[in-house]
């Protein structure tokens, strides 16, 4: 990887000084290690490292930073916590400045009477949930599993799955309004915002401008403030786990459960990922999980009893050859939750599911934001997921097609010690997510040192550079993405990996290009993401 020094010499120290005059000296760095971190993600590193990293502290600073970069014709790539796996924020143009949003991490307006909360884009999901908990409130979708470090701005830019998604859909469906900073530094505010223009309370007022900036991967603007809808935290919840002997049975059961709308969230694994998860588990994580289960219960005695049940189940409650499904139900009344659980059990049984100990389902709710140690495999392997959203009725056929891709590469996988698995989840009542994952022996990247617990990292073996194995993974990834495209899937976290602009019809491309030109006239904002290049339409 080039060190970017030549570009820094071209721009000179003048750009760094000009940015520091806006943000203060702590808001700009050209440290080599930091620049390398910001030039890669979980999947890849750029051949063009960022020149500088700038971290504004508030909306005014952000606007002035963007105006300065626009005037100097400097490309900029917004970055949240850095957990992308689709090259969503890494530079593709020489001289790119990385925009680090993590200093803008405040909860700036919590209005329980209006059931909205406004946060700065760098606020993490775990911090938001902690702030809302004393009020008995939460957002409808309340975070991805990476919410320990993942930012809300990143989540709205990339879109998220998981916590609360079975009822409420992805992260953007909980958004009321946003304050955006466009490519030239101008400020755009969306939604109905009250008489002062600064008190957003409802999303829809004419065309939905908010939606234009959801899932844009930073192509259309930089998220500064995000207002989210609130709900009262459901007072009752229950958990269930089932195992299925085939992937087809699992897909059909999940589709039926999604149609019924009974699960606040569902997640399931194939036998390959089940084995990985069982290998990764440790006594330390077990103790943390038991403690979380205890504190989750309002009654201490009930909490201890639940912990005893979890401990007794141990790790032998699921067959390593099965497809386990874990779901949580929630509601305002015990009777309503009991009805949903009875419906879930009936649907699972109708699709040949067998109920097993609900350990994992309980832990998901008790410890919703675990450490991100799963970003490496249990033997220190690199990890990469590839995913697609699919219509409920098409999920079994898509799963079979993805399995054909893996089967066609089985010999090369075995040669290079490449392992595979799947994660499955649901989105509201009308889509499933199928997420194949690949593990292979390969060197770590800087983002792994940022994301994983150091104690956990120290226990894992390190692998040397392994270009031959990685080349096989690249082939597998391309074939999986092509399969998703053949089935007409959609994607979160589009980045630079999934086809977006080129997959749209001509009228849509014309509209998208016009929007890009309006919000980023110099095309310097995250060039290449979503298929928007710097110089060409």
Short mmCIF file of C-alpha atoms in Angstrom, two decimals:
data_model
loop_
_atom_site.label_atom_id
_atom_site.label_comp_id
_atom_site.label_asym_id
_atom_site.label_seq_id
_atom_site.Cartn_x
_atom_site.Cartn_y
_atom_site.Cartn_z
CA UNK A 1 0.00 0.00 0.00
CA UNK A 2 1.45 3.42 -0.90
CA UNK A 3 1.96 5.71 2.05
CA UNK A 4 0.15 8.66 0.51
CA UNK A 5 3.11 10.95 1.14
CA UNK A 6 3.27 12.25 -2.42
CA UNK A 7 -0.34 13.41 -2.32
CA UNK A 8 0.20 14.97 1.08
CA UNK A 9 3.14 16.88 -0.35
CA UNK A 10 0.93 18.09 -3.21
CA UNK A 11 -1.75 19.42 -0.90
CA UNK A 12 0.93 20.47 1.55
CA UNK A 13 0.49 21.11 5.21
CA UNK A 14 -1.90 23.90 4.20
CA UNK A 15 -4.93 21.59 4.03
CA UNK A 16 -4.15 20.02 7.38
CA UNK A 17 -3.72 23.44 8.96
CA UNK A 18 -6.92 24.75 7.38
CA UNK A 19 -8.90 21.78 8.67
CA UNK A 20 -7.33 22.06 12.11
CA UNK A 21 -8.39 25.70 12.20
CA UNK A 22 -11.98 24.45 11.99
CA UNK A 23 -11.85 21.36 14.23
CA UNK A 24 -8.97 22.16 16.55
CA UNK A 25 -5.66 20.27 16.46
CA UNK A 26 -7.21 17.09 17.89
CA UNK A 27 -9.60 16.92 14.95
CA UNK A 28 -7.04 16.23 12.23
CA UNK A 29 -4.34 13.59 11.90
CA UNK A 30 -1.99 12.23 9.28
CA UNK A 31 -0.70 9.42 11.52
CA UNK A 32 0.31 6.51 9.29
CA UNK A 33 -1.34 3.78 11.37
CA UNK A 34 -4.60 5.72 11.62
CA UNK A 35 -4.59 6.39 7.87
CA UNK A 36 -4.11 2.70 7.17
CA UNK A 37 -7.01 1.82 9.49
CA UNK A 38 -9.27 4.26 7.66
CA UNK A 39 -8.16 2.87 4.28
CA UNK A 40 -9.52 -0.63 4.83
CA UNK A 41 -12.46 -2.53 6.26
CA UNK A 42 -13.20 -6.11 7.24
CA UNK A 43 -12.86 -7.25 3.62
CA UNK A 44 -10.26 -5.16 1.85
CA UNK A 45 -7.60 -2.49 1.98
CA UNK A 46 -7.32 0.29 -0.58
CA UNK A 47 -4.32 0.77 -2.82
CA UNK A 48 -4.93 4.51 -2.31
CA UNK A 49 -4.65 5.27 1.42
CA UNK A 50 -6.39 8.34 2.77
CA UNK A 51 -4.26 11.46 2.95
CA UNK A 52 -5.72 12.87 6.16
CA UNK A 53 -8.37 12.04 8.74
CA UNK A 54 -10.62 14.86 9.91
CA UNK A 55 -13.05 14.48 12.82
CA UNK A 56 -15.52 17.37 13.26
CA UNK A 57 -17.08 17.89 16.67
CA UNK A 58 -20.43 19.42 15.71
CA UNK A 59 -22.73 20.40 12.85
CA UNK A 60 -21.08 23.76 12.25
CA UNK A 61 -17.63 22.20 12.05
CA UNK A 62 -18.89 19.48 9.74
CA UNK A 63 -20.46 22.02 7.38
CA UNK A 64 -17.30 24.13 7.30
CA UNK A 65 -15.10 21.07 6.73
CA UNK A 66 -17.22 19.94 3.78
CA UNK A 67 -17.25 23.45 2.31
CA UNK A 68 -13.47 23.67 2.54
CA UNK A 69 -12.91 20.26 0.94
CA UNK A 70 -15.39 21.12 -1.81
CA UNK A 71 -13.63 24.41 -2.56
CA UNK A 72 -10.27 22.66 -2.73
CA UNK A 73 -11.69 19.80 -4.84
CA UNK A 74 -10.63 17.17 -2.30
CA UNK A 75 -12.49 13.82 -2.34
CA UNK A 76 -13.94 12.77 1.02
CA UNK A 77 -15.12 9.43 2.41
CA UNK A 78 -17.43 9.44 5.49
CA UNK A 79 -16.74 6.71 8.05
CA UNK A 80 -18.61 5.52 11.14
CA UNK A 81 -17.17 2.72 13.27
CA UNK A 82 -15.55 0.99 10.32
CA UNK A 83 -17.31 -2.41 10.40
CA UNK A 84 -18.15 -2.39 6.69
CA UNK A 85 -17.37 -5.51 4.66
CA UNK A 86 -18.23 -4.09 1.23
CA UNK A 87 -15.51 -1.43 0.83
CA UNK A 88 -18.14 1.17 1.66
CA UNK A 89 -15.86 3.94 2.92
CA UNK A 90 -12.38 3.05 1.70
CA UNK A 91 -10.74 5.46 -0.75
CA UNK A 92 -10.69 4.81 -4.47
CA UNK A 93 -9.34 8.21 -5.52
CA UNK A 94 -5.89 9.58 -4.71
CA UNK A 95 -5.86 12.28 -2.06
CA UNK A 96 -9.07 11.23 -0.31
CA UNK A 97 -9.71 12.65 3.16
CA UNK A 98 -11.44 10.32 5.62
CA UNK A 99 -14.29 11.93 7.55
CA UNK A 100 -14.35 10.35 11.02
CA UNK A 101 -17.79 10.98 12.58
CA UNK A 102 -17.15 9.45 16.00
CA UNK A 103 -16.60 12.76 17.82
CA UNK A 104 -20.17 13.73 16.94
CA UNK A 105 -21.57 11.17 19.36
CA UNK A 106 -24.06 13.04 21.55
CA UNK A 107 -27.74 12.53 22.26
CA UNK A 108 -28.83 16.11 21.64
CA UNK A 109 -32.62 16.08 22.10
CA UNK A 110 -34.70 13.49 23.95
CA UNK A 111 -38.42 14.35 24.02
CA UNK A 112 -40.42 11.54 25.65
CA UNK A 113 -43.65 13.56 25.36
CA UNK A 114 -43.22 13.65 21.57
CA UNK A 115 -41.73 10.11 21.42
CA UNK A 116 -38.66 11.15 19.45
CA UNK A 117 -34.94 11.32 20.11
CA UNK A 118 -32.29 13.15 18.09
CA UNK A 119 -28.69 11.97 18.08
CA UNK A 120 -25.51 12.98 16.36
CA UNK A 121 -24.50 10.50 13.69
CA UNK A 122 -21.52 9.16 15.64
CA UNK A 123 -23.64 8.03 18.60
CA UNK A 124 -23.45 4.27 19.09
CA UNK A 125 -26.50 2.05 19.39
CA UNK A 126 -25.49 0.86 22.85
CA UNK A 127 -25.17 4.44 24.14
CA UNK A 128 -28.59 5.35 22.78
CA UNK A 129 -30.18 2.30 24.38
CA UNK A 130 -28.57 3.09 27.73
CA UNK A 131 -29.89 6.67 27.60
CA UNK A 132 -33.42 5.56 26.76
CA UNK A 133 -33.66 2.71 29.27
CA UNK A 134 -34.42 4.86 32.37
CA UNK A 135 -37.37 6.37 30.50
CA UNK A 136 -38.82 2.96 29.64
CA UNK A 137 -38.36 3.77 25.95
CA UNK A 138 -36.48 2.46 22.94
CA UNK A 139 -36.44 2.86 19.19
CA UNK A 140 -38.55 0.31 17.24
CA UNK A 141 -35.47 -1.13 15.55
CA UNK A 142 -32.89 -0.85 18.29
CA UNK A 143 -29.60 -1.98 16.83
CA UNK A 144 -27.43 -4.48 15.00
CA UNK A 145 -25.42 -7.08 16.91
CA UNK A 146 -22.36 -4.85 16.36
CA UNK A 147 -24.06 -2.03 18.29
CA UNK A 148 -21.28 -1.99 20.90
CA UNK A 149 -19.25 0.17 18.51
CA UNK A 150 -21.43 0.64 15.40
CA UNK A 151 -22.75 4.17 14.94
CA UNK A 152 -26.30 5.15 14.16
CA UNK A 153 -25.17 7.27 11.23
CA UNK A 154 -23.36 4.29 9.78
CA UNK A 155 -26.43 2.14 10.40
CA UNK A 156 -28.73 4.50 8.52
CA UNK A 157 -26.21 4.90 5.70
CA UNK A 158 -25.67 1.15 5.34
CA UNK A 159 -28.99 -0.13 6.79
CA UNK A 160 -29.11 -2.75 9.52
CA UNK A 161 -30.77 -5.99 10.46
CA UNK A 162 -31.48 -7.76 13.74
CA UNK A 163 -32.84 -6.29 16.99
CA UNK A 164 -36.54 -5.54 16.62
CA UNK A 165 -36.37 -6.07 12.85
CA UNK A 166 -38.93 -8.91 12.83
CA UNK A 167 -41.63 -6.41 13.78
CA UNK A 168 -40.22 -3.07 12.65
CA UNK A 169 -37.93 -3.68 9.69
CA UNK A 170 -34.52 -2.14 9.15
CA UNK A 171 -32.94 0.85 10.89
CA UNK A 172 -34.20 3.43 8.37
CA UNK A 173 -37.82 2.52 9.11
CA UNK A 174 -37.39 4.00 12.60
CA UNK A 175 -36.07 7.33 11.27
CA UNK A 176 -38.23 10.45 11.54
CA UNK A 177 -35.91 13.11 10.12
CA UNK A 178 -32.29 13.93 9.37
CA UNK A 179 -30.02 16.92 9.15
CA UNK A 180 -27.67 16.35 6.23
CA UNK A 181 -24.52 18.14 5.15
CA UNK A 182 -24.18 18.02 1.37
CA UNK A 183 -21.05 17.85 -0.73
CA UNK A 184 -20.56 21.63 -0.83
CA UNK A 185 -21.16 22.09 2.91
CA UNK A 186 -24.77 23.24 2.63
CA UNK A 187 -27.21 21.95 5.24
CA UNK A 188 -30.43 20.12 4.32
CA UNK A 189 -33.12 19.23 6.86
CA UNK A 190 -35.81 16.62 6.23
CA UNK A 191 -39.16 15.82 7.85
CA UNK A 192 -41.82 17.86 9.63
CA UNK A 193 -39.84 19.96 12.11
CA UNK A 194 -42.19 22.11 14.20
CA UNK A 195 -42.50 25.88 14.35
CA UNK A 196 -38.83 26.46 15.16
CA UNK A 197 -37.62 24.22 12.34
CA UNK A 198 -35.43 22.33 14.81
CA UNK A 199 -37.97 20.04 16.53
CA UNK A 200 -38.58 17.14 14.13
CA UNK A 201 -41.54 14.99 15.10
CA UNK A 202 -42.85 13.26 11.96
CA UNK A 203 -41.27 11.95 8.78
CA UNK A 204 -43.79 12.60 6.05
CA UNK A 205 -44.51 16.06 4.65
CA UNK A 206 -44.80 15.75 0.89
CA UNK A 207 -42.15 13.64 -0.89
CA UNK A 208 -40.04 11.59 1.50
CA UNK A 209 -36.68 13.38 1.40
CA UNK A 210 -35.49 11.38 4.41
CA UNK A 211 -35.67 8.16 2.43
CA UNK A 212 -33.28 9.49 -0.22
CA UNK A 213 -30.45 9.48 2.29
CA UNK A 214 -31.19 6.09 3.91
CA UNK A 215 -28.98 3.31 2.58
CA UNK A 216 -26.99 5.74 0.42
CA UNK A 217 -23.61 4.60 1.85
CA UNK A 218 -22.60 8.25 2.07
CA UNK A 219 -23.06 8.93 -1.64
CA UNK A 220 -25.58 11.77 -1.27
CA UNK A 221 -24.49 13.55 1.89
CA UNK A 222 -23.08 13.26 5.38
CA UNK A 223 -25.51 12.50 8.19
CA UNK A 224 -25.11 14.98 11.03
CA UNK A 225 -28.28 14.65 13.17
CA UNK A 226 -30.74 11.75 13.08
CA UNK A 227 -34.15 11.81 14.73
CA UNK A 228 -35.64 8.43 15.56
CA UNK A 229 -39.13 7.39 16.56
CA UNK A 230 -39.61 5.98 20.07
CA UNK A 231 -41.87 3.29 21.47
CA UNK A 232 -42.51 2.20 25.02
CA UNK A 233 -40.24 -0.73 25.78
CA UNK A 234 -42.43 -3.85 25.65
CA UNK A 235 -43.00 -5.09 29.20
CA UNK A 236 -43.23 -8.77 28.34
CA UNK A 237 -41.04 -11.05 26.30
CA UNK A 238 -40.42 -14.75 25.82
CA UNK A 239 -37.97 -16.90 23.90
CA UNK A 240 -37.94 -20.13 21.93
CA UNK A 241 -35.45 -22.16 19.92
CA UNK A 242 -36.07 -24.93 17.41
CA UNK A 243 -33.95 -27.14 15.22
CA UNK A 244 -34.69 -28.36 11.70
CA UNK A 245 -33.08 -31.19 9.80
CA UNK A 246 -32.93 -29.39 6.43
CA UNK A 247 -32.34 -25.87 5.21
CA UNK A 248 -35.52 -26.03 3.17
CA UNK A 249 -37.65 -26.76 6.23
CA UNK A 250 -35.95 -23.89 8.05
CA UNK A 251 -36.57 -21.43 5.18
CA UNK A 252 -40.24 -22.38 4.93
CA UNK A 253 -40.69 -22.13 8.71
CA UNK A 254 -39.05 -18.70 8.86
CA UNK A 255 -41.21 -17.47 5.98
CA UNK A 256 -44.36 -18.65 7.77
CA UNK A 257 -43.23 -17.06 11.04
CA UNK A 258 -42.52 -13.77 9.24
CA UNK A 259 -46.00 -13.78 7.66
CA UNK A 260 -47.52 -14.36 11.08
CA UNK A 261 -45.56 -11.43 12.52
CA UNK A 262 -44.96 -13.18 15.83
CA UNK A 263 -41.20 -12.73 16.25
CA UNK A 264 -39.56 -9.46 17.29
CA UNK A 265 -36.42 -10.94 15.80
CA UNK A 266 -35.32 -14.27 14.43
CA UNK A 267 -31.88 -15.61 13.69
CA UNK A 268 -30.87 -19.04 12.49
CA UNK A 269 -27.71 -20.87 11.50
CA UNK A 270 -26.70 -23.78 9.33
CA UNK A 271 -24.60 -26.66 10.74
CA UNK A 272 -21.38 -25.03 9.50
CA UNK A 273 -21.93 -21.81 11.45
CA UNK A 274 -23.24 -23.73 14.46
CA UNK A 275 -19.92 -25.56 14.68
CA UNK A 276 -18.00 -22.30 14.45
CA UNK A 277 -20.10 -20.72 17.19
CA UNK A 278 -19.63 -23.66 19.51
CA UNK A 279 -15.86 -23.59 18.96
CA UNK A 280 -15.73 -19.85 19.59
CA UNK A 281 -17.60 -19.96 22.91
CA UNK A 282 -15.51 -19.69 26.08
CA UNK A 283 -16.02 -19.92 29.81
CA UNK A 284 -15.59 -16.15 30.05
CA UNK A 285 -18.37 -15.50 27.54
CA UNK A 286 -20.55 -18.07 29.30
CA UNK A 287 -20.20 -16.23 32.61
CA UNK A 288 -20.99 -12.87 30.96
CA UNK A 289 -24.06 -14.38 29.35
CA UNK A 290 -25.31 -15.88 32.61
CA UNK A 291 -24.85 -12.54 34.38
CA UNK A 292 -26.78 -10.78 31.64
CA UNK A 293 -29.62 -13.30 31.86
CA UNK A 294 -29.86 -12.71 35.63
CA UNK A 295 -29.99 -8.92 35.34
CA UNK A 296 -32.47 -9.08 32.46
CA UNK A 297 -35.14 -10.42 34.79
CA UNK A 298 -36.97 -7.91 36.98
CA UNK A 299 -37.38 -10.51 39.74
CA UNK A 300 -33.95 -11.56 41.15
CA UNK A 301 -35.13 -15.06 42.04
CA UNK A 302 -36.54 -15.55 38.56
CA UNK A 303 -33.25 -14.26 37.16
CA UNK A 304 -31.28 -16.85 39.11
CA UNK A 305 -33.66 -19.57 38.00
CA UNK A 306 -33.30 -18.56 34.37
CA UNK A 307 -29.50 -18.59 34.73
CA UNK A 308 -29.64 -22.08 36.25
CA UNK A 309 -31.72 -23.28 33.30
CA UNK A 310 -29.27 -21.76 30.83
CA UNK A 311 -26.30 -23.30 32.66
CA UNK A 312 -27.94 -26.73 32.77
CA UNK A 313 -28.57 -26.61 29.04
CA UNK A 314 -24.85 -26.01 28.48
CA UNK A 315 -23.72 -26.27 24.87
CA UNK A 316 -25.11 -29.69 24.10
CA UNK A 317 -28.70 -28.61 23.47
CA UNK A 318 -28.36 -28.35 19.67
CA UNK A 319 -27.20 -31.03 17.28
CA UNK A 320 -24.18 -29.94 15.26
CA UNK A 321 -25.92 -31.34 12.17
CA UNK A 322 -29.12 -29.34 12.56
CA UNK A 323 -30.36 -25.91 11.47
CA UNK A 324 -31.19 -24.07 14.73
CA UNK A 325 -33.63 -21.15 14.83
CA UNK A 326 -33.85 -18.70 17.73
CA UNK A 327 -36.66 -16.18 18.15
CA UNK A 328 -37.94 -13.67 20.66
CA UNK A 329 -41.50 -12.45 21.11
CA UNK A 330 -42.44 -9.22 22.88
CA UNK A 331 -45.59 -7.29 23.67
CA UNK A 332 -47.65 -5.19 26.05
CA UNK A 333 -49.31 -8.14 27.76
CA UNK A 334 -48.30 -11.59 28.90
CA UNK A 335 -51.35 -12.99 27.11
CA UNK A 336 -50.32 -11.44 23.80
CA UNK A 337 -46.79 -12.79 24.06
CA UNK A 338 -48.10 -16.22 25.03
CA UNK A 339 -50.34 -16.20 21.95
CA UNK A 340 -47.38 -15.32 19.71
CA UNK A 341 -45.25 -18.06 21.25
CA UNK A 342 -48.01 -20.64 20.80
CA UNK A 343 -48.31 -19.59 17.16
CA UNK A 344 -44.54 -19.88 16.71
CA UNK A 345 -44.49 -23.37 18.19
CA UNK A 346 -47.37 -24.45 15.96
CA UNK A 347 -45.65 -23.11 12.84
CA UNK A 348 -42.29 -24.66 13.71
CA UNK A 349 -43.91 -28.06 14.33
CA UNK A 350 -45.78 -27.85 11.03
CA UNK A 351 -42.41 -27.52 9.28
CA UNK A 352 -40.75 -30.42 11.12
CA UNK A 353 -39.09 -28.29 13.77
CA UNK A 354 -38.20 -29.69 17.18
CA UNK A 355 -38.12 -27.35 20.18
CA UNK A 356 -34.81 -27.24 22.06
CA UNK A 357 -33.43 -25.26 25.01
CA UNK A 358 -33.85 -21.55 24.35
CA UNK A 359 -30.39 -20.59 25.65
CA UNK A 360 -29.23 -18.56 22.65
CA UNK A 361 -32.56 -16.79 22.24
CA UNK A 362 -32.37 -15.64 25.88
CA UNK A 363 -28.77 -14.50 25.59
CA UNK A 364 -29.52 -12.47 22.45
CA UNK A 365 -31.93 -10.30 24.45
CA UNK A 366 -29.86 -10.33 27.64
CA UNK A 367 -26.61 -9.42 25.84
CA UNK A 368 -27.75 -7.71 22.62
CA UNK A 369 -24.43 -5.95 21.94
CA UNK A 370 -21.68 -8.50 22.59
CA UNK A 371 -17.99 -7.88 21.98
CA UNK A 372 -17.16 -8.08 18.28
CA UNK A 373 -14.88 -11.08 18.67
CA UNK A 374 -16.73 -12.94 15.91
CA UNK A 375 -14.98 -10.72 13.33
CA UNK A 376 -12.33 -13.45 13.36
CA UNK A 377 -12.95 -17.18 13.38
CA UNK A 378 -12.28 -19.44 16.38
CA UNK A 379 -8.83 -20.30 15.01
CA UNK A 380 -8.02 -16.72 14.07
CA UNK A 381 -9.33 -17.04 10.52
CA UNK A 382 -10.51 -14.06 8.52
CA UNK A 383 -14.28 -13.82 8.14
CA UNK A 384 -16.41 -12.34 5.40
CA UNK A 385 -20.21 -12.38 5.07
CA UNK A 386 -22.14 -11.93 1.83
CA UNK A 387 -25.89 -11.38 2.04
CA UNK A 388 -29.10 -10.76 0.17
CA UNK A 389 -32.72 -10.02 1.00
CA UNK A 390 -35.23 -12.28 -0.75
CA UNK A 391 -39.00 -12.56 -0.99
CA UNK A 392 -40.37 -15.10 1.49
CA UNK A 393 -41.56 -17.59 -1.12
CA UNK A 394 -38.21 -17.60 -2.97
CA UNK A 395 -35.95 -18.29 0.01
CA UNK A 396 -35.77 -22.11 -0.29
CA UNK A 397 -34.76 -21.91 -3.96
CA UNK A 398 -32.17 -19.22 -3.24
CA UNK A 399 -30.69 -21.31 -0.45
CA UNK A 400 -30.38 -24.30 -2.79
CA UNK A 401 -28.67 -22.13 -5.42
CA UNK A 402 -26.17 -20.77 -2.89
CA UNK A 403 -25.41 -24.30 -1.78
CA UNK A 404 -24.63 -25.16 -5.42
CA UNK A 405 -22.04 -22.38 -5.46
CA UNK A 406 -20.33 -23.80 -2.38
CA UNK A 407 -20.53 -27.35 -3.73
CA UNK A 408 -18.84 -26.26 -6.96
CA UNK A 409 -15.89 -24.92 -4.96
CA UNK A 410 -15.69 -27.74 -2.41
CA UNK A 411 -12.41 -29.14 -3.72
CA UNK A 412 -10.67 -25.75 -3.59
CA UNK A 413 -12.19 -25.02 -0.19
CA UNK A 414 -10.75 -28.25 1.19
CA UNK A 415 -7.34 -27.56 -0.35
CA UNK A 416 -7.08 -24.16 1.30
CA UNK A 417 -8.87 -24.96 4.58
CA UNK A 418 -11.78 -22.64 3.76
CA UNK A 419 -14.93 -23.11 5.84
CA UNK A 420 -18.43 -21.82 5.21
CA UNK A 421 -21.70 -21.26 7.04
CA UNK A 422 -24.93 -19.26 6.97
CA UNK A 423 -26.82 -16.77 9.10
CA UNK A 424 -30.52 -16.28 8.39
CA UNK A 425 -32.87 -13.62 9.73
CA UNK A 426 -36.14 -11.89 8.88
CA UNK A 427 -37.18 -8.34 8.00
CA UNK A 428 -40.70 -7.44 9.12
CA UNK A 429 -43.37 -9.56 7.41
CA UNK A 430 -42.05 -9.63 3.86
CA UNK A 431 -38.39 -10.62 3.49
CA UNK A 432 -35.72 -13.01 4.71
CA UNK A 433 -31.99 -12.35 4.73
CA UNK A 434 -29.68 -15.16 3.69
CA UNK A 435 -26.09 -14.47 4.66
CA UNK A 436 -23.42 -16.97 3.61
CA UNK A 437 -20.18 -16.52 5.55
CA UNK A 438 -16.67 -17.67 4.70
CA UNK A 439 -13.71 -18.30 7.03
CA UNK A 440 -10.20 -18.79 5.73
CA UNK A 441 -6.61 -18.62 7.05
CA UNK A 442 -5.35 -15.13 6.22
CA UNK A 443 -3.53 -12.29 7.93
CA UNK A 444 -5.44 -9.85 10.14
CA UNK A 445 -6.33 -6.32 9.07
CA UNK A 446 -6.12 -3.14 11.16
CA UNK A 447 -9.88 -3.08 11.72
CA UNK A 448 -9.63 -6.38 13.62
CA UNK A 449 -7.35 -4.74 16.19
CA UNK A 450 -9.89 -1.93 16.55
CA UNK A 451 -12.95 -4.17 16.90
CA UNK A 452 -11.91 -7.24 18.92
CA UNK A 453 -11.12 -7.44 22.61
CA UNK A 454 -7.32 -7.49 23.04
CA UNK A 455 -7.46 -10.40 25.49
CA UNK A 456 -9.47 -12.42 22.98
CA UNK A 457 -7.12 -11.47 20.13
CA UNK A 458 -4.12 -12.62 22.15
CA UNK A 459 -5.58 -16.12 22.43
CA UNK A 460 -6.02 -16.54 18.69
CA UNK A 461 -3.34 -17.88 16.37
CA UNK A 462 -2.14 -15.47 13.69
CA UNK A 463 -1.99 -16.42 10.03
CA UNK A 464 0.47 -15.38 7.39
CA UNK A 465 -0.40 -13.67 4.14
CA UNK A 466 -2.34 -16.26 2.11
CA UNK A 467 -3.06 -14.87 -1.37
CA UNK A 468 -3.95 -18.25 -2.89
CA UNK A 469 -6.72 -18.91 -0.39
CA UNK A 470 -7.95 -15.34 -0.64
CA UNK A 471 -8.15 -15.67 -4.43
CA UNK A 472 -10.52 -18.61 -3.97
CA UNK A 473 -12.62 -16.57 -1.53
CA UNK A 474 -12.77 -13.74 -4.10
CA UNK A 475 -14.14 -16.19 -6.68
CA UNK A 476 -16.69 -17.56 -4.20
CA UNK A 477 -17.79 -14.07 -3.25
CA UNK A 478 -18.33 -13.06 -6.89
CA UNK A 479 -20.35 -16.21 -7.59
CA UNK A 480 -22.53 -15.69 -4.53
CA UNK A 481 -23.20 -12.06 -5.48
CA UNK A 482 -24.06 -13.14 -9.02
CA UNK A 483 -26.50 -15.68 -7.60
CA UNK A 484 -28.17 -13.03 -5.47
CA UNK A 485 -28.45 -10.83 -8.56
CA UNK A 486 -30.02 -13.67 -10.55
CA UNK A 487 -32.73 -13.99 -7.89
CA UNK A 488 -33.42 -10.25 -7.88
CA UNK A 489 -32.27 -9.79 -4.29
CA UNK A 490 -31.74 -6.47 -2.57
CA UNK A 491 -28.83 -5.69 -0.27
CA UNK A 492 -27.93 -3.63 2.75
CA UNK A 493 -24.44 -2.13 2.96
CA UNK A 494 -24.18 -1.91 -0.83
CA UNK A 495 -20.84 -0.12 -0.76
CA UNK A 496 -18.73 -1.03 -3.76
CA UNK A 497 -19.53 -4.75 -3.71
CA UNK A 498 -23.16 -5.15 -4.78
CA UNK A 499 -24.57 -3.78 -8.05
CA UNK A 500 -26.84 -0.80 -7.47
CA UNK A 501 -26.78 2.02 -10.02
CA UNK A 502 -26.19 -0.35 -12.93
CA UNK A 503 -29.06 -2.58 -11.80
CA UNK A 504 -31.64 0.24 -11.98
CA UNK A 505 -33.80 0.96 -15.04
CA UNK A 506 -32.90 3.88 -17.30
CA UNK A 507 -35.39 6.32 -15.77
CA UNK A 508 -34.13 5.51 -12.27
CA UNK A 509 -30.50 6.01 -13.32
CA UNK A 510 -31.37 9.38 -14.82
CA UNK A 511 -33.07 10.44 -11.59
CA UNK A 512 -30.23 9.12 -9.43
CA UNK A 513 -27.63 10.93 -11.53
CA UNK A 514 -29.59 14.16 -11.26
CA UNK A 515 -29.79 13.73 -7.48
CA UNK A 516 -26.06 13.03 -7.26
CA UNK A 517 -25.31 16.15 -9.29
CA UNK A 518 -27.59 18.25 -7.05
CA UNK A 519 -26.17 17.12 -3.71
CA UNK A 520 -22.57 16.49 -4.78
CA UNK A 521 -21.94 18.59 -7.89
CA UNK A 522 -18.19 17.92 -7.98
CA UNK A 523 -18.74 14.19 -7.39
CA UNK A 524 -16.14 14.20 -4.63
CA UNK A 525 -18.30 12.54 -1.96
CA UNK A 526 -17.30 8.88 -1.58
CA UNK A 527 -16.51 8.32 -5.30
CA UNK A 528 -17.35 4.83 -6.54
CA UNK A 529 -19.89 3.93 -3.87
CA UNK A 530 -23.28 2.71 -5.18
CA UNK A 531 -21.72 2.78 -8.65
CA UNK A 532 -21.28 6.57 -8.81
CA UNK A 533 -17.79 7.26 -10.13
CA UNK A 534 -15.94 10.55 -9.78
CA UNK A 535 -15.73 11.49 -13.43
CA UNK A 536 -18.37 9.52 -15.31
CA UNK A 537 -22.12 9.12 -15.19
#
